[in-house]
Coordinates of C-alpha atoms and ligand atoms in Angstrom, one line a residue:
X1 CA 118.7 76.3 1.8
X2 CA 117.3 79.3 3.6
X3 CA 118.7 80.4 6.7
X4 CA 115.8 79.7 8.4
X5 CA 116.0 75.8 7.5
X6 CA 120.0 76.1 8.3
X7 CA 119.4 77.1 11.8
X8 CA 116.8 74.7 12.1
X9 CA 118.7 71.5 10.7
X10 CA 121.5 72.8 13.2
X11 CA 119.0 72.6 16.3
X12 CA 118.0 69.1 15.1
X13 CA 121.8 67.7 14.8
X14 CA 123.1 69.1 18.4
X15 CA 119.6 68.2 20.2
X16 CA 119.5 64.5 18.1
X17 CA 123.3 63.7 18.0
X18 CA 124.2 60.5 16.8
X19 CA 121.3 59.9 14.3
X20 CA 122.5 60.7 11.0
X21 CA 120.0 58.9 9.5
X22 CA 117.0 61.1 10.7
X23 CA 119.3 64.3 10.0
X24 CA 119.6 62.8 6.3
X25 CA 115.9 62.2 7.0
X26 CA 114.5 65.9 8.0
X27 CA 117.5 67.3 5.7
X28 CA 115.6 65.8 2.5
X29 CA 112.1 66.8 3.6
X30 CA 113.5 70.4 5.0
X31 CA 115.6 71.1 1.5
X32 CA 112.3 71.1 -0.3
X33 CA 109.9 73.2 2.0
X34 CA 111.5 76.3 2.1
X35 CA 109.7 77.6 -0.9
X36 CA 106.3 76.5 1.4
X37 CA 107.4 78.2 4.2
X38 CA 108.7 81.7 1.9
X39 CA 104.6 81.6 0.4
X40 CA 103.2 80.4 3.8
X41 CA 104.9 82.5 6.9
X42 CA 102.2 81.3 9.0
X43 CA 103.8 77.9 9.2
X44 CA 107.2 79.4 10.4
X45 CA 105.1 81.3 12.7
X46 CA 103.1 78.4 14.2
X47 CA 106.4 76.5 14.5
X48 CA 105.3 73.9 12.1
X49 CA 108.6 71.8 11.7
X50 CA 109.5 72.5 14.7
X51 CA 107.0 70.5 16.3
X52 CA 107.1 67.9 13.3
X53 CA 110.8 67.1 14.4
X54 CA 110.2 66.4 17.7
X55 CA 108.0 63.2 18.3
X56 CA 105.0 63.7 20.5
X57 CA 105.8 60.4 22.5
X58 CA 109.2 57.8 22.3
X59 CA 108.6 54.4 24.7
X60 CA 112.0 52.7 24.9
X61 CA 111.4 49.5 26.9
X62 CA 113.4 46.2 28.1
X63 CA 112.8 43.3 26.3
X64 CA 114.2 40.1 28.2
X65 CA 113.3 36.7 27.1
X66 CA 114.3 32.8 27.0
X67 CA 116.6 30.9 24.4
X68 CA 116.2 26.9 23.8
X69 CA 118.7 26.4 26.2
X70 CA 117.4 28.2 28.9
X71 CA 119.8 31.1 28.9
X72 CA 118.3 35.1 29.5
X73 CA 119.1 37.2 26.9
X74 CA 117.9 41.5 27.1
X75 CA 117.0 43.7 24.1
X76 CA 115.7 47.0 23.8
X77 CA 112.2 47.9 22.4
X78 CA 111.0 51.0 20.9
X79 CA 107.7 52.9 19.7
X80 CA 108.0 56.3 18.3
X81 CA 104.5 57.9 18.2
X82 CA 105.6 60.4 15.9
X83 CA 102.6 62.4 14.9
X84 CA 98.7 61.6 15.1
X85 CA 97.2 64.8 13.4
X86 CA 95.6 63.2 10.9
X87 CA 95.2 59.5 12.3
X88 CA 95.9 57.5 14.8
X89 CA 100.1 56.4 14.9
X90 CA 100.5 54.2 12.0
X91 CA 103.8 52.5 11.1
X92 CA 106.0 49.2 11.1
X93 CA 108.4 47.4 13.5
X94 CA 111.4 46.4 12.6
X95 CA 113.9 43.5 14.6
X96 CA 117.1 43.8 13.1
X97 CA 120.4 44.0 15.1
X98 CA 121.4 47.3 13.4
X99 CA 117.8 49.0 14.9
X100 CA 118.3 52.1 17.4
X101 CA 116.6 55.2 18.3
X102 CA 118.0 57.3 15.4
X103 CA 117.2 54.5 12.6
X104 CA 113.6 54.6 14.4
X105 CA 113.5 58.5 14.0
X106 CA 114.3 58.7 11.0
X107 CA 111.6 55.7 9.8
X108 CA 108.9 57.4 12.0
X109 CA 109.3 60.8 10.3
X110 CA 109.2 59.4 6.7
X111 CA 106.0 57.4 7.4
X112 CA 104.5 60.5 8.7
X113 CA 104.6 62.2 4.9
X114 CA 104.1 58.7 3.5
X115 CA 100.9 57.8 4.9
X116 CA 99.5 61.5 4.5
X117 CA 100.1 61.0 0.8
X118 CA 97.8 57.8 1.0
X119 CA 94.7 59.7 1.3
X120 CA 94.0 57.7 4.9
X121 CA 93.4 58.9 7.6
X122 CA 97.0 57.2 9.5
X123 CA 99.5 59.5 11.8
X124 CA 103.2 58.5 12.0
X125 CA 104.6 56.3 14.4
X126 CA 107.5 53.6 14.1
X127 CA 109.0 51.0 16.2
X128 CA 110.6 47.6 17.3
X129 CA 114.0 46.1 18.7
X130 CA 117.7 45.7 18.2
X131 CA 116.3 41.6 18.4
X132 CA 118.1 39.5 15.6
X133 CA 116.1 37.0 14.0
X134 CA 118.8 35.7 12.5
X135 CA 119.0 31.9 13.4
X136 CA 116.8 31.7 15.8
X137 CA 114.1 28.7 16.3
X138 CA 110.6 29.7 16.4
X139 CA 109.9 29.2 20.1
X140 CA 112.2 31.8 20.5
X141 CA 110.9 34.2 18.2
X142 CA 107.4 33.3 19.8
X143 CA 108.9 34.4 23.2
X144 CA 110.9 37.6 21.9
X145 CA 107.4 39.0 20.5
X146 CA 105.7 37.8 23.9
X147 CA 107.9 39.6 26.0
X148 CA 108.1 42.9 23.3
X149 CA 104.5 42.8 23.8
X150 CA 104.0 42.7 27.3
X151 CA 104.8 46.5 27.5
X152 CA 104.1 47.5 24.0
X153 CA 100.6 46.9 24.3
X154 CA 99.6 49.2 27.2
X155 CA 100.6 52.2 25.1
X156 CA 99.0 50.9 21.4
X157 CA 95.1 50.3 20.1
X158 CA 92.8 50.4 16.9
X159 CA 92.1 53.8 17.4
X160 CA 95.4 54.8 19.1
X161 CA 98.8 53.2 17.4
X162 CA 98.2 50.5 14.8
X163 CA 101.9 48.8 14.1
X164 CA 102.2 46.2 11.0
X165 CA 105.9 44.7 10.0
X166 CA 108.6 45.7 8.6
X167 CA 112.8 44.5 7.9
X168 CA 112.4 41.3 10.5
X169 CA 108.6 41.2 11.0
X170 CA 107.1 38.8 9.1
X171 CA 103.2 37.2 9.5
X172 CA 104.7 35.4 11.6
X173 CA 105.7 37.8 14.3
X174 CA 102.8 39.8 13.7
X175 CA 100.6 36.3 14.9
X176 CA 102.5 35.7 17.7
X177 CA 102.4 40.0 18.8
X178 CA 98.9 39.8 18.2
X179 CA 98.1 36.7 20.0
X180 CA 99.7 38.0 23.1
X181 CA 98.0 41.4 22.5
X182 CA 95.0 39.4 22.8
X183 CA 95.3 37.8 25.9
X184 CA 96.7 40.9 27.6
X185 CA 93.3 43.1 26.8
X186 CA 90.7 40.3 26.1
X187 CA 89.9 42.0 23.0
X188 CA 89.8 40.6 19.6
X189 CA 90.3 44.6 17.5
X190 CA 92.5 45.4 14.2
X191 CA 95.6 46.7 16.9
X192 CA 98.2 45.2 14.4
X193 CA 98.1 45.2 10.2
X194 CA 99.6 42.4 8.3
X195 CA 97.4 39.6 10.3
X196 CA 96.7 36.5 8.9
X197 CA 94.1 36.4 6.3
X198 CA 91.8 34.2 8.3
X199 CA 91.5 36.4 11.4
X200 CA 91.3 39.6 10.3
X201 CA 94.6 40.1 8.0
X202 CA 93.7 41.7 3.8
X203 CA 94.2 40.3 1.2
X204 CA 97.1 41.4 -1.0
X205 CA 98.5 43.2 2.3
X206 CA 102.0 41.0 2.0
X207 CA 102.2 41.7 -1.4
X208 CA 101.2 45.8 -1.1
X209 CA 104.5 47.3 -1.4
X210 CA 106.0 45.6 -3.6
X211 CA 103.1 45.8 -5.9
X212 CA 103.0 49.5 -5.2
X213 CA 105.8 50.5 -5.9
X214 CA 105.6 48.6 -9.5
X215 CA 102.5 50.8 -9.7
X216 CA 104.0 53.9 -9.1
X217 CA 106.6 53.1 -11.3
X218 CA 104.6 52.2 -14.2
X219 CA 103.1 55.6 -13.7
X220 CA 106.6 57.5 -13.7
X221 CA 107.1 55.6 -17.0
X222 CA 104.0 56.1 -18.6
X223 CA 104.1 59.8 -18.0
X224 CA 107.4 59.5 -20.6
X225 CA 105.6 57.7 -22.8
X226 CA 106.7 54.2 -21.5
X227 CA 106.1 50.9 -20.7
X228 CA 107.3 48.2 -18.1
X229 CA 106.8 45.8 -20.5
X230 CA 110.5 44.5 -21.8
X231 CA 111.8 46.8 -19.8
X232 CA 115.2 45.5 -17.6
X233 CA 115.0 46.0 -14.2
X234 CA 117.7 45.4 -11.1
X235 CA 116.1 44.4 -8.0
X236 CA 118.0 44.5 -4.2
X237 CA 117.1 42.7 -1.2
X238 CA 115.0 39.6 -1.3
X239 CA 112.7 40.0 1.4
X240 CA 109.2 40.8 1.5
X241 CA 109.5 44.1 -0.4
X242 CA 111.4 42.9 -2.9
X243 CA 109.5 39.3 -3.7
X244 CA 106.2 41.7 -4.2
X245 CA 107.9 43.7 -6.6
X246 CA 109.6 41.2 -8.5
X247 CA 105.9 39.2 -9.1
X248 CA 104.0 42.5 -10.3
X249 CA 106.9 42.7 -12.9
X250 CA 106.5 39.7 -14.2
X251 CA 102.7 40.1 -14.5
X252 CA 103.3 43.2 -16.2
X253 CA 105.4 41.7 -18.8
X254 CA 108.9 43.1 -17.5
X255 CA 112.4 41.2 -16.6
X256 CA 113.6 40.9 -13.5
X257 CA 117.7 40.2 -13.3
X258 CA 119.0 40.8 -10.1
X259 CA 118.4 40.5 -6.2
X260 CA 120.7 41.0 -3.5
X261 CA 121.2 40.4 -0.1
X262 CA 123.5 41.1 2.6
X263 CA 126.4 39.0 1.4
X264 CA 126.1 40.5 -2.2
X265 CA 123.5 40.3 -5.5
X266 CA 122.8 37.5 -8.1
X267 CA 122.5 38.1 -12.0
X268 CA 120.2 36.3 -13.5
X269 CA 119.9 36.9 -17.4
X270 CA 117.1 34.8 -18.4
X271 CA 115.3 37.1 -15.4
X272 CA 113.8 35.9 -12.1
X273 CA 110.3 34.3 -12.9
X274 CA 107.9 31.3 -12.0
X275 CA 109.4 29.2 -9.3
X276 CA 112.1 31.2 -9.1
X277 CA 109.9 33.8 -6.9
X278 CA 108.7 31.2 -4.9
X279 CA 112.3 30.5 -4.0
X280 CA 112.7 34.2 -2.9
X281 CA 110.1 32.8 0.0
X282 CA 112.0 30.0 1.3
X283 CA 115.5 32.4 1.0
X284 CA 113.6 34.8 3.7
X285 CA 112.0 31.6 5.7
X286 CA 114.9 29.7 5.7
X287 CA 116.5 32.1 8.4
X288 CA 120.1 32.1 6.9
X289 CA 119.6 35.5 5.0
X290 CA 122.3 34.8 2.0
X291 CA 121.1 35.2 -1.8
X292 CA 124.1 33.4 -2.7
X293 CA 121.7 30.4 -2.1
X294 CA 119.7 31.4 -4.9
X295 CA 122.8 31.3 -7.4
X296 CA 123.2 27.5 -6.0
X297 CA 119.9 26.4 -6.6
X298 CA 119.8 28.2 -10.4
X299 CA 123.5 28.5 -11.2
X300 CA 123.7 31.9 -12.0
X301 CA 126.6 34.3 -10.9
X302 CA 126.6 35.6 -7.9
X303 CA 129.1 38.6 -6.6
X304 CA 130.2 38.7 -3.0
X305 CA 129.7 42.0 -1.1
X306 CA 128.5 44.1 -3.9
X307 CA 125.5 45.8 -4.5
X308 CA 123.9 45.5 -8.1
X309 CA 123.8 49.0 -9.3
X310 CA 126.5 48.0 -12.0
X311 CA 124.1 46.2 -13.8
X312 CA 122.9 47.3 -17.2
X313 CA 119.0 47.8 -16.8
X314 CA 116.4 50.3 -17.4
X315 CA 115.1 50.4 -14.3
X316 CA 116.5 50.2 -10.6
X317 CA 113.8 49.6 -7.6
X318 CA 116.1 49.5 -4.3
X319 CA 113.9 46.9 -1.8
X320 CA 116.4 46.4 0.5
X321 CA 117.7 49.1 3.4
X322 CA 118.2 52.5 3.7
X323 CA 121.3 54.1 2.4
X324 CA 122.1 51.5 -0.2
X325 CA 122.6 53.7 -3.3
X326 CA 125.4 56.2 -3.2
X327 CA 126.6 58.6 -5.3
X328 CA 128.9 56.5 -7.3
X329 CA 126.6 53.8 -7.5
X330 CA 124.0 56.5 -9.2
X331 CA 126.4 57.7 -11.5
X332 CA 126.9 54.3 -12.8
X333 CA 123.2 53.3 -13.5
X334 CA 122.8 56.5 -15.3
X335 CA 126.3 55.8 -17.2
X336 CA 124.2 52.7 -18.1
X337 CA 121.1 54.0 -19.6
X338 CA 119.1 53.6 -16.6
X339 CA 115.7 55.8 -16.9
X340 CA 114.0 55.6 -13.3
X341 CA 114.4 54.7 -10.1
X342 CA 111.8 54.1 -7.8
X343 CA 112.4 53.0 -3.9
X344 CA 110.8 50.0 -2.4
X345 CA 112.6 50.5 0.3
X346 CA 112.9 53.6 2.8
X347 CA 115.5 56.2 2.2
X348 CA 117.7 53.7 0.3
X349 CA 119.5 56.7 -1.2
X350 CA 122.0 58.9 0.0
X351 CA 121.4 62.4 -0.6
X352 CA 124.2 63.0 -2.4
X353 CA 123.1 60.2 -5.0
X354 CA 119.5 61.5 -5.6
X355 CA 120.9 65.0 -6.4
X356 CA 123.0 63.2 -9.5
X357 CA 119.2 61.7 -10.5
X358 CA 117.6 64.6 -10.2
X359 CA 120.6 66.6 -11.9
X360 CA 120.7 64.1 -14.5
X361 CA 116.5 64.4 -15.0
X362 CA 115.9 60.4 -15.4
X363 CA 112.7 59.7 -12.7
X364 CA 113.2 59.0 -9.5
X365 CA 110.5 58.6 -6.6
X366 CA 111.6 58.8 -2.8
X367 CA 110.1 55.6 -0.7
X368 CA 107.7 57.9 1.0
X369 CA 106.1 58.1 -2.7
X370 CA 106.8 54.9 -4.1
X371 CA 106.5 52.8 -1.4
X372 CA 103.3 53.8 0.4
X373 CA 101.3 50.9 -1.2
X374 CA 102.2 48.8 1.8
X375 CA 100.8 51.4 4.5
X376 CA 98.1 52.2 2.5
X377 CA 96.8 48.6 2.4
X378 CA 97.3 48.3 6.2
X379 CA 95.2 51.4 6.0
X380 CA 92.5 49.5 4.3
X381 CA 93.0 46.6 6.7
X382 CA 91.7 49.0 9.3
X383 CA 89.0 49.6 7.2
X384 CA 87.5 46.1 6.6
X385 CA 88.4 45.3 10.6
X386 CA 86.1 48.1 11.0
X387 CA 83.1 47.3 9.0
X388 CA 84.2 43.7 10.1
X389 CA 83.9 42.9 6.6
X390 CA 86.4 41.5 4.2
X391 CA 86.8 42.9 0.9
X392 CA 88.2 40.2 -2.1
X393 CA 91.3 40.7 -3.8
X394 CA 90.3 43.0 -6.7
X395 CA 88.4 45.3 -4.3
X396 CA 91.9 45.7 -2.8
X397 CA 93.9 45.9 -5.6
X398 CA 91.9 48.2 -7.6
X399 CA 91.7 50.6 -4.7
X400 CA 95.4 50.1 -4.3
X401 CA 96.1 50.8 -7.8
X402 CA 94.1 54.1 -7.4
X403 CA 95.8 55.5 -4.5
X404 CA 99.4 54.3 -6.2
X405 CA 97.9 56.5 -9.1
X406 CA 97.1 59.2 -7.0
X407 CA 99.7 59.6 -4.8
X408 CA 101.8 60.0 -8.3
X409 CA 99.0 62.6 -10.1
X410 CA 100.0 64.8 -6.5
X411 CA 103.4 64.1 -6.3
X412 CA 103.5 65.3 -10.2
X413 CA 100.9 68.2 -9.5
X414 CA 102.7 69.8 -6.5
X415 CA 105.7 69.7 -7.9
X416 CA 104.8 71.7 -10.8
X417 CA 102.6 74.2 -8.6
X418 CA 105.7 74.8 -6.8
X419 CA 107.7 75.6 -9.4
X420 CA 110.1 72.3 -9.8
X421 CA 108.4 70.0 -12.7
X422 CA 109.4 66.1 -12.6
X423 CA 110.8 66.4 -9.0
X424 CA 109.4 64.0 -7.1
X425 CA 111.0 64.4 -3.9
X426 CA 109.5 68.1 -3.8
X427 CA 106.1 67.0 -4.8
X428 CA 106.3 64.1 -2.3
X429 CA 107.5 66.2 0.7
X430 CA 105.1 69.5 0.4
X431 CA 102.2 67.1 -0.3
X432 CA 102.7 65.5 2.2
X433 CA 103.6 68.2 4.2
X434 CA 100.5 70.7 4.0
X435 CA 97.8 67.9 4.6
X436 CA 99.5 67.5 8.1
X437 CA 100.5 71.2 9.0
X438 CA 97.1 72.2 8.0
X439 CA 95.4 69.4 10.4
X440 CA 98.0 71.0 13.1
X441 CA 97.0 74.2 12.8
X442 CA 93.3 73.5 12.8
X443 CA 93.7 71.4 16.2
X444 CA 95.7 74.3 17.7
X445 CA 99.0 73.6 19.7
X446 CA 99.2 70.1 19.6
Ligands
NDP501 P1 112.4 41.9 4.9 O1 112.9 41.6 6.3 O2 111.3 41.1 4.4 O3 113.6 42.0 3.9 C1 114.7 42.9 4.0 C2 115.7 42.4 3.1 O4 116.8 43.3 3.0 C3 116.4 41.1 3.7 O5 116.8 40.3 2.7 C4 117.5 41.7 4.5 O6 118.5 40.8 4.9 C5 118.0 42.7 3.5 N1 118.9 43.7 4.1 C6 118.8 44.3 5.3 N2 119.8 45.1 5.5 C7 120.6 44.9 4.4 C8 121.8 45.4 4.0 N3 122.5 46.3 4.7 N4 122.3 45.1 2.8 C9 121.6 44.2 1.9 N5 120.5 43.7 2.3 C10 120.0 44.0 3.5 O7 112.0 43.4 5.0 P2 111.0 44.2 4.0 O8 111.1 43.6 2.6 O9 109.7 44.3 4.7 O10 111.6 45.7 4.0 C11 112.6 46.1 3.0 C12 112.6 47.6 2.9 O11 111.3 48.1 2.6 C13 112.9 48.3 4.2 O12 113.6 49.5 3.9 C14 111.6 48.6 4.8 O13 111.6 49.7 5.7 C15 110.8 49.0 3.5 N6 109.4 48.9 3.6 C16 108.7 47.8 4.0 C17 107.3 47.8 4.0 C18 106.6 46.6 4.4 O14 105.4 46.6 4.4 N7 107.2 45.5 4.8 C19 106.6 48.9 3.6 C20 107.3 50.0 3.0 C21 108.7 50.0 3.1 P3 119.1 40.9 6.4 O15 117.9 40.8 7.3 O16 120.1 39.8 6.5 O17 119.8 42.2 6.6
2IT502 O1 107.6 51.5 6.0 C1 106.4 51.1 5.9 O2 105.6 51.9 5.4 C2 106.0 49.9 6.5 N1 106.8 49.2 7.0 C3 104.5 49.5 6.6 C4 103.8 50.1 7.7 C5 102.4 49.7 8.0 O3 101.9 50.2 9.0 O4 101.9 48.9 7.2

């Protein structure tokens, strides 16, 4: 690292303390822009990063509301507007007791480079609450996202901050956000992605990441000379991301043999198909968050409070959490003949583990990459609420397939004009990078 990215990583960690998971985050996207900033000293000069690590706008809020039995409970709500050079603040919420400003950070800055590798015009923005979901009835859901929208919606709008779902926000929550969004502003506009697909949600939105980020990895392969089809792969989490990914996989002729969940993965050798997907559906509905259920129903083995990167498979898609590869867990999938991984999730590996892929030179895509498919359909949500026009399915898909494809093609290209082939955590982070410093620049000192 240059000294000039040092000093700066320093600056972040005293003036951000406690958020080591957006220093991980800038530390990633910093490592691979030095060589930028060496060819381009008018970035340095303009204070490029410098501005990109600070968010334009945080709104931390109180969120009190109501249980079934009448007692008051208080959260804390969060929006990070993080950057709107190139479109309005785009980005999910996520409720999940572990949720606080650093986790937020870090999720805001990534989107930023994701959704400027879509090709759509979407800033970077991030949000939601340290709410747990866990357990609770749907009344009191219903009255969570009530009272989290009360304030939230004075500072979003269609052309101003857009939020869709993420860990913990579900269609569900997104009806009941929007439906209070509604009543607040008496105005019927796209303000949220991930609706309901008769009033106003796209097709194919809930299944966009995952599908993406089989997309993206079917590129990665191909560009070896491979093919998902019989190819192994090890699956974690089971939520939305995850169920996605797991149905492309299967449509595309490959096998499926592990989930995983906070209490620990499943093997299942005869690989997770047909109605075992649909079960994946009622795991996350059913509020009790456990894969082991999944081993119950199916009798397959299930392993308590590990992760399943032990597993023998070619490839490994990570769709849980961030941070849930380290760097032993990478050396063991490569000890096992593993070939690519591609993230579902966001930064679900540590930087010390995606140095021992890219060491080892097997593929591996970074979430902001990989997993854009999701944003990018939210993106064309926009679009149709827009023309207030619906596209069908393969209208979606096709154009989700293309930007999947191109999002690799740049990741690929800029890599290589940069001077580090088949790194695609370079290619991801100047790509995405340049599209946004450029706008910056262009619009002065915003
Ligand atoms: P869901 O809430 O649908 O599912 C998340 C799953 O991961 C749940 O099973 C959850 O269980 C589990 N999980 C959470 N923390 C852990 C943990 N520490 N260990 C093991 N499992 C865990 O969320 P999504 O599928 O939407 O999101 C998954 C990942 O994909 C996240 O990183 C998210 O940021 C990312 N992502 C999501 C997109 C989307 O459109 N939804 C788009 C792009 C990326 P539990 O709740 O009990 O912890
Ligand atoms: O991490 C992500 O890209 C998301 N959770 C989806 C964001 C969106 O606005 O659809």
């Amino acid at each position: 690292m240059s000294e000039y990215t040092q000093n700066l990583l320093a600056k972040v960690r005293a003036q951000n303390p406690n958020e080591p998971e957006f220093h991980q985050a800038v530390q990633e996207v910093v490592e691979s822009l030095d060589i930028v900033l060496e060819m381009h000293p008018e970035y340095r000069s303009a204070r490029i990063l410098e501005r990109m690590v600070e968010p334009e706008r945080i709104i931390i809020f109180r969120v009190p509301w109501m249980d079934d039995q009448s007692e008051v409970h208080v959260n804390r709500g969060f929006r990070i507007e993080m950057n709107s050079a190139i479109g309005p603040y785009k980005g999910g919420l996520r409720f999940h007791p572990s949720v606080n400003l650093g986790i937020l950070k870090f999720l805001a800055f990534e989107q930023v480079f994701k959704n400027s590798l879509t090709t759509l015009p979407m800033g970077g923005g991030k949000g939601g609450s340290d709410f747990d979901p866990k357990g609770k009835s749907d009344s009191e859901v219903m009255r969570f996202c009530q009272s989290f929208m009360t304030e939230l919606f004075r500072h979003i709008g269609a052309n101003t901050d857009v939020p869709a779902g993420d860990i913990g926000v579900g269609a569900k929550e997104i009806g009941y956000l929007f439906g209070q969004y509604k009543r607040l502003r008496n105005e019927f506009t796209g303000v949220l992605t991930g609706k309901g697909l008769n009033w106003g949600g796209s097709l194919i939105r809930p299944e966009a990441t995952g599908y993406g980020t089989v997309y993206f990895a079917r590129e990665m392969l191909k560009s070896k000379g491979m093919d998902i089809e019989e190819k192994s792969f090890a699956v974690s989490g089971f939520g939305n991301v995850a169920w996605g990914a797991v149905k492309k996989i299967n449509q595309l002729g490959g096998k499926v043999v592990t989930l995983s969940g906070p209490d620990g993965f499943i093997y299942d050798k005869d690989g997770i198909k047909g109605e075992k997907i649909d079960f994946m559906l009622k795991m996350r509905a059913s509020a009790n968050d456990t894969v082991k259920d999944y081993a119950d129903e199916f009798k397959v083995e299930f392993f308590p409070g590990l992760r399943p990167w032990s597993v023998k498979v070619d490839v490994a898609l990570p769709c849980a959490t961030q941070n849930e590869i380290f760097e032993d867990d990478a050396k063991e999938l490569i000890k096992n003949g593993c070939v690519c991984v591609c993230e579902g999730a966001n930064m679900p590996t540590t930087i010390e583990a995606y140095k021992v892929f890219t060491q080892a030179g097997i593929l591996y895509a970074p979430g902001k990459a990989s997993n854009a498919g999701g944003v990018a359909v939210s993106g064309l949500e926009m679009t149709q609420n827009s023309m207030r026009l619906p596209w069908l399915k393969e209208e979606v898909d096709e154009r989700l397939q293309q930007i999947m494809k191109k999002i690799h093609d740049t990741c690929v290209s800029t890599a290589e004009r940069f001077g580090t082939p088949g790194n695609y955590v370079n290619g991801a982070n100047i790509a995405g990078f340049l599209k946004v410093a450029d706008a910056m620049i262009d619009q002065g000192l915003v």
